[in-house]
Amino acid sequence: MRNHLFLGSLLVLVASCGGGSTGTQAAASAPVSGTTPTSAALSPSDAPMTLELAEHAQSQYEADRLAVTPTADFVATGLYAAPGAQLTVQVDGAMDPQHPAPSLLVGTFSRYDGQGDPQEFLLVSGSNKLTVGRYGGLVYLRHTAPAPPLGLHKLTFSFVSGFVRTPHYVLGQSTKADWQAQLKAYTTAPDVVMQSKRSIMVFSRQNALAWKDNDQDYVLRTADRILDAEDDISGLDGSSEKHRRNANPFLMTQATDGWMYATNFRAAFSAGAAQFAFTPLIDGTAGDAWGVWHELGHLHQQTWTWDALGEVTVNLYSMAAERALKVTPNRLQQDKTWSRAVQPYLRLPAAQKNFNADAVDVWVRLYMFHQLWLAFGDNFFQQLHRQTREELPDLPTQAAQMRYFMVKACKISGQDLTGFFQTWGLRPQASVWAEIKALQLPPPAKDLSTLND
């Protein structure tokens, strides 16, 4: 993925003319006690000393239901635990013995070199005495059920001792004045956390100070718009449990490795790339906003995506986000993908075209899917995702994945796409062509391989 996209007026830096905090500031390095501070400068949502939490969906249940990669099944507390800290957590309420025990996580996936996964402590009813290992980090709670019904067995978690607060911005609850007061007051933790309806954003205190005058609400609302758009193209319309949107948040974290990537439980952005995930950008700045949509898109890819499409079908979601954010011209138009890469490929003799060959540019492959969108609109991909969730097909090989997609594409469109797929150089097993022919569908009224923006 190339790292460029001129955003025009999409993301505009919104600076505050004010900025100072008011009221009393709490001591930043003091561990939290079992009571909520009364500082008038700080919102009660910043880091609750006591948190009530009902069971939410286990990450694997959501991943299996949606046929996607697992996302975060834990919640941010706004607390930090230092390396070696002695923690006391009180748990009150009735646990379900048939469900996983709740747990406390210390550390953020991908945040620090050498840390690996967060340290996880299983919790029991009553008082829990815990010792943090060599790595500290932000603190999260995991209280999940393996399947519906959800929202049951509410527990109360009291963070009695050993924790310090970190700046924690919650969309709809926190304000700019709260945020700046927290940044001044809570200086011990190296990380901060911002939270929208659908995302958890973790990045360094250093960056938070550099970006303290940004419009945090705008950043968080934009993340939700991106995730909503990617869910929309995935056909997550709430019409049934199968088509309910992911109940768990999407963790977006500043990482110490790579540029941008996505894997279990998170999308990660290096220090250099973090600005594209966690800030609005100055008008006219060249920035990799596309990369953010792309990485979140990886967390929406389904099991019919075969090996050659790992960096291709992900951009179905990037393009959906691009349309939702009204970016024009679109990425393919900006890059002149049709004239630069697609037309030359499609003009090759049939014997020289192999859609899955490494030599075929990912943007060329993407254009085949874009042409299906140009021909059949969002509904084509929404139906593809919905039917995949309903059927949960076993697709153990690339051949099985290709067959599933090609046959589904014909059934969903109501057209025999044999000529279209052959023009694009798809080379499935011979039985796939026979299976499509047996559907007895009409060919498209026009050559879909000529469609372009």
PDB file of C-alpha atoms in Angstrom, residues 338 342-343 346-347 353 367-368 370-372 374-376 415-425 442-453:
ATOM      1  CA  TRP A 338      -7.713   2.584 -15.163  1.00  0.00           C
ATOM      2  CA  VAL A 342      -5.978  -1.820 -15.744  1.00  0.00           C
ATOM      3  CA  GLN A 343      -6.367  -1.212 -19.472  1.00  0.00           C
ATOM      4  CA  LEU A 346      -6.958  -6.342 -19.790  1.00  0.00           C
ATOM      5  CA  ARG A 347      -5.512  -5.982 -23.302  1.00  0.00           C
ATOM      6  CA  LYS A 353      -3.329 -13.095 -17.870  1.00  0.00           C
ATOM      7  CA  TYR A 367     -10.454  -2.840 -10.162  1.00  0.00           C
ATOM      8  CA  MET A 368     -12.246  -6.094 -10.921  1.00  0.00           C
ATOM      9  CA  HIS A 370     -14.661  -2.032  -8.344  1.00  0.00           C
ATOM     10  CA  GLN A 371     -16.284  -2.921 -11.656  1.00  0.00           C
ATOM     11  CA  LEU A 372     -18.675  -5.244  -9.835  1.00  0.00           C
ATOM     12  CA  LEU A 374     -19.992  -0.019 -10.597  1.00  0.00           C
ATOM     13  CA  ALA A 375     -22.315  -2.602 -12.152  1.00  0.00           C
ATOM     14  CA  PHE A 376     -24.314  -3.728  -9.115  1.00  0.00           C
ATOM     15  CA  GLN A 415     -25.920 -13.019 -14.407  1.00  0.00           C
ATOM     16  CA  ASP A 416     -23.458 -15.483 -15.883  1.00  0.00           C
ATOM     17  CA  LEU A 417     -20.126 -13.747 -15.255  1.00  0.00           C
ATOM     18  CA  THR A 418     -18.006 -16.364 -17.009  1.00  0.00           C
ATOM     19  CA  GLY A 419     -16.842 -13.959 -19.733  1.00  0.00           C
ATOM     20  CA  PHE A 420     -16.084 -11.241 -17.192  1.00  0.00           C
ATOM     21  CA  PHE A 421     -13.982 -13.536 -15.022  1.00  0.00           C
ATOM     22  CA  GLN A 422     -12.180 -14.974 -18.046  1.00  0.00           C
ATOM     23  CA  THR A 423     -11.359 -11.484 -19.293  1.00  0.00           C
ATOM     24  CA  TRP A 424      -9.812 -10.803 -15.889  1.00  0.00           C
ATOM     25  CA  GLY A 425      -7.707 -13.966 -16.043  1.00  0.00           C
ATOM     26  CA  PRO A 442     -28.104 -14.735 -18.796  1.00  0.00           C
ATOM     27  CA  PRO A 443     -24.838 -12.950 -19.597  1.00  0.00           C
ATOM     28  CA  PRO A 444     -24.549  -9.237 -18.770  1.00  0.00           C
ATOM     29  CA  ALA A 445     -26.167  -6.898 -21.270  1.00  0.00           C
ATOM     30  CA  LYS A 446     -22.843  -5.060 -21.623  1.00  0.00           C
ATOM     31  CA  ASP A 447     -19.195  -5.903 -21.167  1.00  0.00           C
ATOM     32  CA  LEU A 448     -18.581  -5.228 -17.470  1.00  0.00           C
ATOM     33  CA  SER A 449     -14.813  -5.231 -17.989  1.00  0.00           C
ATOM     34  CA  THR A 450     -15.139  -1.852 -19.762  1.00  0.00           C
ATOM     35  CA  LEU A 451     -16.666  -0.077 -16.762  1.00  0.00           C
ATOM     36  CA  ASN A 452     -14.586   2.684 -15.206  1.00  0.00           C
ATOM     37  CA  ASP A 453     -14.947   5.972 -13.378  1.00  0.00           C
TER      38      ASP A 453
END
